[in-house]
PDB file of C-alpha atoms in Angstrom:
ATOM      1  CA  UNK A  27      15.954  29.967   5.088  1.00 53.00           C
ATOM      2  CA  UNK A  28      13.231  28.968   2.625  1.00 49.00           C
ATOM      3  CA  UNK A  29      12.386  25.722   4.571  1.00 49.00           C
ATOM      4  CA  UNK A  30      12.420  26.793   7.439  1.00 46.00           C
ATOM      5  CA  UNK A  31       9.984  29.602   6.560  1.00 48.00           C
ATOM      6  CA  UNK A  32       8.053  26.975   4.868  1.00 43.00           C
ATOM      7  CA  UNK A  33       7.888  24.917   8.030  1.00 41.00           C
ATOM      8  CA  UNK A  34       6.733  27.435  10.340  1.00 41.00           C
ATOM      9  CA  UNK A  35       3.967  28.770   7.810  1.00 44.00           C
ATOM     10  CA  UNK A  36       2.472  24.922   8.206  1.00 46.00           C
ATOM     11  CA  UNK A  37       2.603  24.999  11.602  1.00 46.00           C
ATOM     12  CA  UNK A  38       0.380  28.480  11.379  1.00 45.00           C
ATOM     13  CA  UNK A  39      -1.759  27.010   8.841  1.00 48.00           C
ATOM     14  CA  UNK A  40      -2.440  23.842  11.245  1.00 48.00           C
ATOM     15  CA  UNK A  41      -3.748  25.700  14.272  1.00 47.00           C
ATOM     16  CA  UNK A  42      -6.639  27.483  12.346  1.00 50.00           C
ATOM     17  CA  UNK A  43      -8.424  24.158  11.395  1.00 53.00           C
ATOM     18  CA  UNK A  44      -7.349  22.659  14.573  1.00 52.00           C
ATOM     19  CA  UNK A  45      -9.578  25.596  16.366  1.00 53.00           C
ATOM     20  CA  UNK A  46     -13.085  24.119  13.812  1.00 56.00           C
ATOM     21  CA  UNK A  47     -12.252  20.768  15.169  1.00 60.00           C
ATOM     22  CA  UNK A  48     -13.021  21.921  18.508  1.00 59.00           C
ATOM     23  CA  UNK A  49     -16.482  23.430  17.905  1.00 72.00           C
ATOM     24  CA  UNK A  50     -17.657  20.717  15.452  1.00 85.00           C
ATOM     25  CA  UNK A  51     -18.432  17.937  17.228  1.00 88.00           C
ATOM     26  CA  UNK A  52     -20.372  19.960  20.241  1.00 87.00           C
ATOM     27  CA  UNK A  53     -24.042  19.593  18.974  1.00 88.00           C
ATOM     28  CA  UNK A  54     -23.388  15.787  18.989  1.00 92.00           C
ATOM     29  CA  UNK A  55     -24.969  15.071  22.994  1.00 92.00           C
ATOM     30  CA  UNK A  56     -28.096  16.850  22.027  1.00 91.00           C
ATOM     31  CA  UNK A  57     -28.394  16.311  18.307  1.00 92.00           C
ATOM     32  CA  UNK A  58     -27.377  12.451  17.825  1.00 94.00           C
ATOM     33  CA  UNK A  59     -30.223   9.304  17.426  1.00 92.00           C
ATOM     34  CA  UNK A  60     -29.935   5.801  16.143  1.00 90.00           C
ATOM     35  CA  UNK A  61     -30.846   6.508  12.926  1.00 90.00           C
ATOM     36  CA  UNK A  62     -28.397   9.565  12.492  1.00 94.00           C
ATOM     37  CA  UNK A  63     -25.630   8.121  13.964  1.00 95.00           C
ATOM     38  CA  UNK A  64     -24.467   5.717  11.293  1.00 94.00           C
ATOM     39  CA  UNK A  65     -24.903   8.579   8.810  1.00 95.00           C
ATOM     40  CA  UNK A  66     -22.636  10.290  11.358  1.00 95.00           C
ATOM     41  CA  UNK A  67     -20.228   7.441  11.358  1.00 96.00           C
ATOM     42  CA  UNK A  68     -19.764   7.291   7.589  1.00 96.00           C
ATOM     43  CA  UNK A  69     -19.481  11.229   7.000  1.00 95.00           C
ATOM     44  CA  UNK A  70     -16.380  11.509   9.623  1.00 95.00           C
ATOM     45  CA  UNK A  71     -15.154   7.761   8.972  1.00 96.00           C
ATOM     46  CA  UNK A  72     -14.131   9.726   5.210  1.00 96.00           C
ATOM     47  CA  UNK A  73     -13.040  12.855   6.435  1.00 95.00           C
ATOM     48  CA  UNK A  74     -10.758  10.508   9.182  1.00 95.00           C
ATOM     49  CA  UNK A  75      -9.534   8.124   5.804  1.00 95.00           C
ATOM     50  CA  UNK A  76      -8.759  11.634   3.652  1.00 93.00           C
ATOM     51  CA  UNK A  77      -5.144  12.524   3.077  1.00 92.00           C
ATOM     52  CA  UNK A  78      -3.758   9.638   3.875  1.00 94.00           C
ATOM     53  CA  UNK A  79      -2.090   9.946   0.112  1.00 95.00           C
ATOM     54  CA  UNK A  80      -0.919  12.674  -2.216  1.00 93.00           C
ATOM     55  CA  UNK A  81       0.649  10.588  -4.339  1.00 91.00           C
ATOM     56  CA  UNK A  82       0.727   7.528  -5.899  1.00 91.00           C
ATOM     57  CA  UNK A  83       4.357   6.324  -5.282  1.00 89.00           C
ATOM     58  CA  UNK A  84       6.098   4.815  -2.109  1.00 91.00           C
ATOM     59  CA  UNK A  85       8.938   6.650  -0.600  1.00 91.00           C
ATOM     60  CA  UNK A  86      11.929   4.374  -1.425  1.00 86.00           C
ATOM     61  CA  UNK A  87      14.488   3.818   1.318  1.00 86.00           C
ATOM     62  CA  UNK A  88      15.587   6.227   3.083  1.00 89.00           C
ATOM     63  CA  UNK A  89      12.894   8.846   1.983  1.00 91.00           C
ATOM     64  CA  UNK A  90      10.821  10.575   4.851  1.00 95.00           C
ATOM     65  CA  UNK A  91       7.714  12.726   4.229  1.00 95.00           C
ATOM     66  CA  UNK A  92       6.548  15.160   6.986  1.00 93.00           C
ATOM     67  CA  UNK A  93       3.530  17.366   6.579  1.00 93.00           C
ATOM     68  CA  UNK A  94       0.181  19.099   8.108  1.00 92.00           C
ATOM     69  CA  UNK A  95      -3.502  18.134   6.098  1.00 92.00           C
ATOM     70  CA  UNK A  96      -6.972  18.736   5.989  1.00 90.00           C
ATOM     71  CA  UNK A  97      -9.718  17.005   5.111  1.00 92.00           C
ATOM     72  CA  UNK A  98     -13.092  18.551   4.622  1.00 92.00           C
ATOM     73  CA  UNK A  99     -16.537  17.501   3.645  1.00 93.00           C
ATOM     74  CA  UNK A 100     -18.441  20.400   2.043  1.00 92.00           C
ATOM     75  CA  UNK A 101     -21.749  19.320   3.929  1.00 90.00           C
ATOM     76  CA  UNK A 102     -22.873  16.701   5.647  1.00 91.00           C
ATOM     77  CA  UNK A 103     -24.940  13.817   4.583  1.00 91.00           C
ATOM     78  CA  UNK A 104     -28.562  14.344   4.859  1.00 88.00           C
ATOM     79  CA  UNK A 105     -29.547  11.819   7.530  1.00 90.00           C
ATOM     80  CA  UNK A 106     -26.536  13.136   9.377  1.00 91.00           C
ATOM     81  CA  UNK A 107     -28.508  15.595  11.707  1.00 89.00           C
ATOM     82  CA  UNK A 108     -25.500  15.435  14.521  1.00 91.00           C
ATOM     83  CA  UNK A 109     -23.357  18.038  12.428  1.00 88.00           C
ATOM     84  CA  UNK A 110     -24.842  20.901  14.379  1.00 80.00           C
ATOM     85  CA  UNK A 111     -24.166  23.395  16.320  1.00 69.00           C
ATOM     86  CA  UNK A 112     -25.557  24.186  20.062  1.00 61.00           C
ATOM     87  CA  UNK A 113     -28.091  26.848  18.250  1.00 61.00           C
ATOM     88  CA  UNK A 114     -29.464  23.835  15.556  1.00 70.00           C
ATOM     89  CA  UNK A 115     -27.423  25.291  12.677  1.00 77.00           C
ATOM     90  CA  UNK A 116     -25.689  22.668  10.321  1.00 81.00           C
ATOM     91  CA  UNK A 117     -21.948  22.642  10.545  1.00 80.00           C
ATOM     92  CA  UNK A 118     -20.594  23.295   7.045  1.00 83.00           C
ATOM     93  CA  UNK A 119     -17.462  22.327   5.865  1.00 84.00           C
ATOM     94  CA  UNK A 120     -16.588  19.898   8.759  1.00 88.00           C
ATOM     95  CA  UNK A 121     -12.557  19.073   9.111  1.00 88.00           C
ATOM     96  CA  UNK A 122     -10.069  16.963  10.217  1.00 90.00           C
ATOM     97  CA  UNK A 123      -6.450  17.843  10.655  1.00 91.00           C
ATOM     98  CA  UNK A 124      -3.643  15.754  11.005  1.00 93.00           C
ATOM     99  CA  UNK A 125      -0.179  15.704  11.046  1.00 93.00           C
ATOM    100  CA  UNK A 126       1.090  12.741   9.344  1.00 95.00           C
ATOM    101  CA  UNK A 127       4.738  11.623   9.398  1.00 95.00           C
ATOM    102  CA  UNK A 128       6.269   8.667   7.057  1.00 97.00           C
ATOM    103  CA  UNK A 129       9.564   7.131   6.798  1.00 97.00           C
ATOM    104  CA  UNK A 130      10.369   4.950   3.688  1.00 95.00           C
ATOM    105  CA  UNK A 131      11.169   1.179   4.167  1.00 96.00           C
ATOM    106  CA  UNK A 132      13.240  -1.564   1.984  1.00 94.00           C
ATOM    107  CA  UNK A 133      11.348  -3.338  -0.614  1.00 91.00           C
ATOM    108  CA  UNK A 134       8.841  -0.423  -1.171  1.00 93.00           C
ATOM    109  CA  UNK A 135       7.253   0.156   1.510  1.00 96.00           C
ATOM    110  CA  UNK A 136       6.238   2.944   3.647  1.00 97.00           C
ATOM    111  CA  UNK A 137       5.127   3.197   7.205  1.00 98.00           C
ATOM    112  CA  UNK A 138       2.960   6.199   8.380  1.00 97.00           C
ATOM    113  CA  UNK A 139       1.661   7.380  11.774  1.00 97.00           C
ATOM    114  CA  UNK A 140      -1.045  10.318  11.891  1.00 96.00           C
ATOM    115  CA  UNK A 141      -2.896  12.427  14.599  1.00 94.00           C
ATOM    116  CA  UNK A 142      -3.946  15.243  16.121  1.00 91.00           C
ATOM    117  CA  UNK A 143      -5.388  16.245  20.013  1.00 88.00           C
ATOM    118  CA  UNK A 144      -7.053  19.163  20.272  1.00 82.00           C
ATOM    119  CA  UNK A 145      -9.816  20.298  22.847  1.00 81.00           C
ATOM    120  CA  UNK A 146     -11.924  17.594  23.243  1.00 87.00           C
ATOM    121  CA  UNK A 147     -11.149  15.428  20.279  1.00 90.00           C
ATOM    122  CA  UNK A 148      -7.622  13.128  19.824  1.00 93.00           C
ATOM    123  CA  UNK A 149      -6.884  10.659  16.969  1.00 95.00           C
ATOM    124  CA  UNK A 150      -3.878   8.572  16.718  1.00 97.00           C
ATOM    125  CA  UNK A 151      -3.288   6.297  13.245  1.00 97.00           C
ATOM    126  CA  UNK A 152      -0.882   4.599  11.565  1.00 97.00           C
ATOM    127  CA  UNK A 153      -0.508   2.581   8.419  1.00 98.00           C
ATOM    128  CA  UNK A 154       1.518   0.302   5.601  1.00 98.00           C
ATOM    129  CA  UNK A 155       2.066   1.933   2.271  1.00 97.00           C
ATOM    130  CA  UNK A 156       3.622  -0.443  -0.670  1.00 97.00           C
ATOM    131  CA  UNK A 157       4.456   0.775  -4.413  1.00 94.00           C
ATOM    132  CA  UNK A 158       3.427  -1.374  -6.780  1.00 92.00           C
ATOM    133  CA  UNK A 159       5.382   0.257  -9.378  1.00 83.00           C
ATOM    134  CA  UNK A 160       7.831   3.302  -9.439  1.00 73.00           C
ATOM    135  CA  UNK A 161       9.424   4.764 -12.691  1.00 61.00           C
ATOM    136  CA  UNK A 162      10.512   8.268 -11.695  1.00 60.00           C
ATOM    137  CA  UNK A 163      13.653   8.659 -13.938  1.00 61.00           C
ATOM    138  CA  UNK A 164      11.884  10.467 -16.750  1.00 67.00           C
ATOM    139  CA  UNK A 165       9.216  12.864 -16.732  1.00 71.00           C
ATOM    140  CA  UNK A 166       5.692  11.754 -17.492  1.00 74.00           C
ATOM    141  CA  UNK A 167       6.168   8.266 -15.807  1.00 80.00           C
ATOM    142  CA  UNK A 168       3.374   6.743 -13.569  1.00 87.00           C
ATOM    143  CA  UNK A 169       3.191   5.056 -10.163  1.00 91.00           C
ATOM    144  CA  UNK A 170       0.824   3.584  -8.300  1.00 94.00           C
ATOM    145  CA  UNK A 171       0.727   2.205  -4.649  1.00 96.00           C
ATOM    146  CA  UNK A 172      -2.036   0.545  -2.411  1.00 97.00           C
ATOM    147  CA  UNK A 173      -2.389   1.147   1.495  1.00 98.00           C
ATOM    148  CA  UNK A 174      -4.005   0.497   4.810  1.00 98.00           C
ATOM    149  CA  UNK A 175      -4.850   2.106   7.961  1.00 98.00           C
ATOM    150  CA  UNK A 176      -6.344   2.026  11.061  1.00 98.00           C
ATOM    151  CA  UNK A 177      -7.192   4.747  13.483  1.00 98.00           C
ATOM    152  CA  UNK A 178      -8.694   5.542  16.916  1.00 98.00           C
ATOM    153  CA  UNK A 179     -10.535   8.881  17.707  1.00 96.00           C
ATOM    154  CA  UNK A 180     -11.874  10.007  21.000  1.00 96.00           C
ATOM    155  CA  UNK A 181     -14.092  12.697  21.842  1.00 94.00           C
ATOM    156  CA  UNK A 182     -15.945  13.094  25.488  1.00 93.00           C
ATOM    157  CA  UNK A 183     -19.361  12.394  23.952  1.00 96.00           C
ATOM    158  CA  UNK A 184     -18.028   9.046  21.333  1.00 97.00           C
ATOM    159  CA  UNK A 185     -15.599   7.506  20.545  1.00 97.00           C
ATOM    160  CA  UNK A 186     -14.646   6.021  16.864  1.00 97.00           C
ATOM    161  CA  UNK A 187     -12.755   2.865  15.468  1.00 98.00           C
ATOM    162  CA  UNK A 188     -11.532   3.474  11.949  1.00 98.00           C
ATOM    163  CA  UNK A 189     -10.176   1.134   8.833  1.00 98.00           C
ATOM    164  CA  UNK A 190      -9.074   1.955   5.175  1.00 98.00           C
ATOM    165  CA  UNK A 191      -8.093   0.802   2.295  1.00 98.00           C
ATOM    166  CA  UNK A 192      -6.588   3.048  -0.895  1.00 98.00           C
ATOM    167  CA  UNK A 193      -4.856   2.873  -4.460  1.00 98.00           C
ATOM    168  CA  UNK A 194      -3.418   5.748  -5.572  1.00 97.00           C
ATOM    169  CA  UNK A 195      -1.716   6.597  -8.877  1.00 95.00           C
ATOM    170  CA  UNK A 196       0.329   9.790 -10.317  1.00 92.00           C
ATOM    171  CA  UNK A 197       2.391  11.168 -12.988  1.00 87.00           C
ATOM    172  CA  UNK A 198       5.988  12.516 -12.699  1.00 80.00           C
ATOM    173  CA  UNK A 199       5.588  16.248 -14.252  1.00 80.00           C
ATOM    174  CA  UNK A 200       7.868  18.684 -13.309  1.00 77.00           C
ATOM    175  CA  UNK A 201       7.619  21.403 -10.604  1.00 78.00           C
ATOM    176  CA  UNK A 202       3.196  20.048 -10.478  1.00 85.00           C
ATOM    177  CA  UNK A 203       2.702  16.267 -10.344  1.00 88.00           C
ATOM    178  CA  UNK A 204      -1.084  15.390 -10.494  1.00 94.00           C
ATOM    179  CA  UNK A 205      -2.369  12.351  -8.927  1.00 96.00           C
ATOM    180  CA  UNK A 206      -6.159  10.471  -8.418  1.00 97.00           C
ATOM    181  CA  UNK A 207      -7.046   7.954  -5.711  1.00 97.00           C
ATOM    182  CA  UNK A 208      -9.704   5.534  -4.390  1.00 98.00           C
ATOM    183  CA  UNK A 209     -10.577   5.009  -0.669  1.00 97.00           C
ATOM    184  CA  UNK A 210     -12.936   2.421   1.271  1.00 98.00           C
ATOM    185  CA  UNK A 211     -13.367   3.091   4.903  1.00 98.00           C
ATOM    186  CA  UNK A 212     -15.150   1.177   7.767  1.00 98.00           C
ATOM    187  CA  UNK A 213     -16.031   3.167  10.691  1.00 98.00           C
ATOM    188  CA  UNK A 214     -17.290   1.630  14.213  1.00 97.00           C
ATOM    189  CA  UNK A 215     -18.919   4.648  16.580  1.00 97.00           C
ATOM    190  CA  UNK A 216     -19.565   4.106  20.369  1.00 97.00           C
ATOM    191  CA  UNK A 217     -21.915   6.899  21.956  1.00 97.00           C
ATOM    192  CA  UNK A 218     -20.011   7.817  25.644  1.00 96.00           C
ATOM    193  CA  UNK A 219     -23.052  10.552  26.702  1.00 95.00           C
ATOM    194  CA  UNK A 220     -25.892  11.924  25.053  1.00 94.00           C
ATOM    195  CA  UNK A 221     -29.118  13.583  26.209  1.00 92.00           C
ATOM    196  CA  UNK A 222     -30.992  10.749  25.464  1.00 92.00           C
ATOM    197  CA  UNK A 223     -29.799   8.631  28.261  1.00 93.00           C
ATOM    198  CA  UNK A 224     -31.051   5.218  26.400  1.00 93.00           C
ATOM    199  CA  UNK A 225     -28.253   6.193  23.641  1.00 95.00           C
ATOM    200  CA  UNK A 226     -25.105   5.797  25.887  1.00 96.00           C
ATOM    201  CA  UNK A 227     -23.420   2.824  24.766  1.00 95.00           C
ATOM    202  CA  UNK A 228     -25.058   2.769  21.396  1.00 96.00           C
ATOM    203  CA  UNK A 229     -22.766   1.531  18.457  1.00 96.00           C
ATOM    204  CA  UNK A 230     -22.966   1.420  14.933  1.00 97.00           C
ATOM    205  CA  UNK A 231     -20.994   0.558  11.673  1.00 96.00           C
ATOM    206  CA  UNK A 232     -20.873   2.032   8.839  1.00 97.00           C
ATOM    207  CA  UNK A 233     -18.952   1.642   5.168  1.00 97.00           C
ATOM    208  CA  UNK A 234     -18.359   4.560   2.645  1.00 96.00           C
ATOM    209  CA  UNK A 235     -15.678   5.119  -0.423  1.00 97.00           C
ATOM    210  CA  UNK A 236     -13.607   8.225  -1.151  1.00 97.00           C
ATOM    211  CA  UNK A 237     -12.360   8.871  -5.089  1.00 97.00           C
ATOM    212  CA  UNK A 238      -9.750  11.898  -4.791  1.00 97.00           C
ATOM    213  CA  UNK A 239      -8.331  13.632  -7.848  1.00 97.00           C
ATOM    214  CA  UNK A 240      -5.582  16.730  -6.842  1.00 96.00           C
ATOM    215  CA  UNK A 241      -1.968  17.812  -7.577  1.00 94.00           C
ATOM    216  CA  UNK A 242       1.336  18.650  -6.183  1.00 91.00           C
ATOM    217  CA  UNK A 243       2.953  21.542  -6.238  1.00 89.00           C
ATOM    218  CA  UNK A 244       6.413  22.027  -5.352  1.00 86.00           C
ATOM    219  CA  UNK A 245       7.436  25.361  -4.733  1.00 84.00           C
ATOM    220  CA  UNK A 246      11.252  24.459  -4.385  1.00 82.00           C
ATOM    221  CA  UNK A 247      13.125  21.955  -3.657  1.00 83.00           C
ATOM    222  CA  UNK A 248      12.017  19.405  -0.921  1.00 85.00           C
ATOM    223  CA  UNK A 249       8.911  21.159   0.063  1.00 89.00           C
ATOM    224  CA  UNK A 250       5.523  20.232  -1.463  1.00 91.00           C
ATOM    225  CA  UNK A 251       1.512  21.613  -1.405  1.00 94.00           C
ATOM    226  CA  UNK A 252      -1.073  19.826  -2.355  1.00 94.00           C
ATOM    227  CA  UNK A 253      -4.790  20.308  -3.193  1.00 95.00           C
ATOM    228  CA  UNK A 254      -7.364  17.721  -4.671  1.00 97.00           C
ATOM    229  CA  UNK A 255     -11.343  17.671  -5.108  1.00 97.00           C
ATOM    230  CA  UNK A 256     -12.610  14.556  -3.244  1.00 97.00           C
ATOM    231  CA  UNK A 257     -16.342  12.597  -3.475  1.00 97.00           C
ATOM    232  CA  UNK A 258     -16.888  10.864   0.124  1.00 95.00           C
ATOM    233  CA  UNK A 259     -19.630   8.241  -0.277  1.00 93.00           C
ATOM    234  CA  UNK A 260     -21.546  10.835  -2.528  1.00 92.00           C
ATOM    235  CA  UNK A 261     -20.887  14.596  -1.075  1.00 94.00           C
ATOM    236  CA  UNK A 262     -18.465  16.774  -2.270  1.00 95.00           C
ATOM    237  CA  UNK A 263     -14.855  17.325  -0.227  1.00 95.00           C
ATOM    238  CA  UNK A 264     -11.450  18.557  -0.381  1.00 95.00           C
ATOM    239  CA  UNK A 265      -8.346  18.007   1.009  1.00 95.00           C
ATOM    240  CA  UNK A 266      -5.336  20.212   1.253  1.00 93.00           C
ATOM    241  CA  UNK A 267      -1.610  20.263   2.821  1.00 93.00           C
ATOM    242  CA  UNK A 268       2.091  20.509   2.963  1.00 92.00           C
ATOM    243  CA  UNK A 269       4.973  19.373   4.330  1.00 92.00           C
ATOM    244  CA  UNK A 270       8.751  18.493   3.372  1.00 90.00           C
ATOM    245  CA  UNK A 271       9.892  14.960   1.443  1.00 88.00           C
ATOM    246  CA  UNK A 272      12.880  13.869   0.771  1.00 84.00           C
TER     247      UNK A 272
END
């Protein structure tokens, strides 16, 4: 009864920043240039790349992890002038949800497929997760895994070709396991319409990194929440979520 309480509050907690992702991206047509787009590009190539771990272990065969996340940058970067709104004002705290599914492999590794489609904006990813090392007999023993993704988001006004590239390591603690990551992402960002009719067809590249540092807490058994401060290429994030692992 537990779980299944569990499951349907994370399909309630999904929907509210499901509803942000909707209104975030609706300044871009009026608001984006050249120059702003790559900042653009790197600021949502992170928040895209976020949650992608919680952990630093691989799942072992037959393990399966199921969950909703969020990924949020506090503000964006300052040459990105495209986070706005239809009245000017900046979009704070700009999201991306997923829901992320992964199903544990032979030989340590994990494969994991990601999206969400909402509104005007879908994303579909997927990626390899291998575990270097895995010692979770005894309590305080590490692991640490290294992964890749790729992912494709749409939107009516751009479009966006994702890559990443993490290590992640944790600590088995009882009942709160924390954990600290690095990320590299490479973003490529097509403009599809824009005000400025000499933008449409624009694209741009851009690189950033991600260092994440959060914990997971298990409030009984096979369910999980986790929480960790992130820096994306210099600005201050978070990410959040929960699911069930087994």
């Amino acid at each position: 009864m537990k779980i299944i309480r569990f499951i349907l509050l994370s399909a309630t907690v999904s929907v509210l920043p499901a509803l942000a992702l909707a209104e975030q991206f609706e300044g871009f047509k009026q608001n984006v240039t050249e120059v702003a787009l790559k900042a653009f590009a790197r600021d949502i190539g992170g928040l895209v790349g976020g949650g992608t771990f919680h952990s630093g272990s691989s799942l072992g065969f037959p393990g399966v992890d199921f969950g909703v996340h969020m990924n949020g940058q506090s503000s964006p970067s300052n040459d990105d002038v495209i986070l706005k709104d239809l009245t000017g004002k900046t979009v704070k705290n700009a999201i991306i949800p997923v829901a992320q599914g992964a199903i544990g492999l032979p030989y340590n590794i994990d494969v994991i497929m990601r999206g969400i489609s909402f509104g005007d904006t879908a994303m579909v990813g997927s990626g390899l997760r291998y575990g270097l090392f895995k010692a979770k007999l005894l309590p305080m023993t590490p692991a640490m895994s290294i992964s890749a993704f790729t992912h494709v988001l749409n939107h009516n006004y751009f479009s966006m070709t994702h890559y990443s590239a993490n290590a992640s390591f944790d600590i088995n603690v009882p009942v709160v396991s924390p954990y600290i990551g690095v990320g590299w992402d490479h973003s490529r960002i097509k403009v599809k319409d824009a005000a400025d009719l000499t933008l449409v067809g624009l694209k741009v590249k851009a690189n950033g990194t991600r260092a994440v540092a959060g914990i997971n807490f298990k409030p009984f058994p096979l369910c999980y929440v986790n929480a960790a401060y992130t820096n994306l290429h210099g600005e201050s994030g978070y990410e959040a979520g929960m699911g069930l692992k087994f």
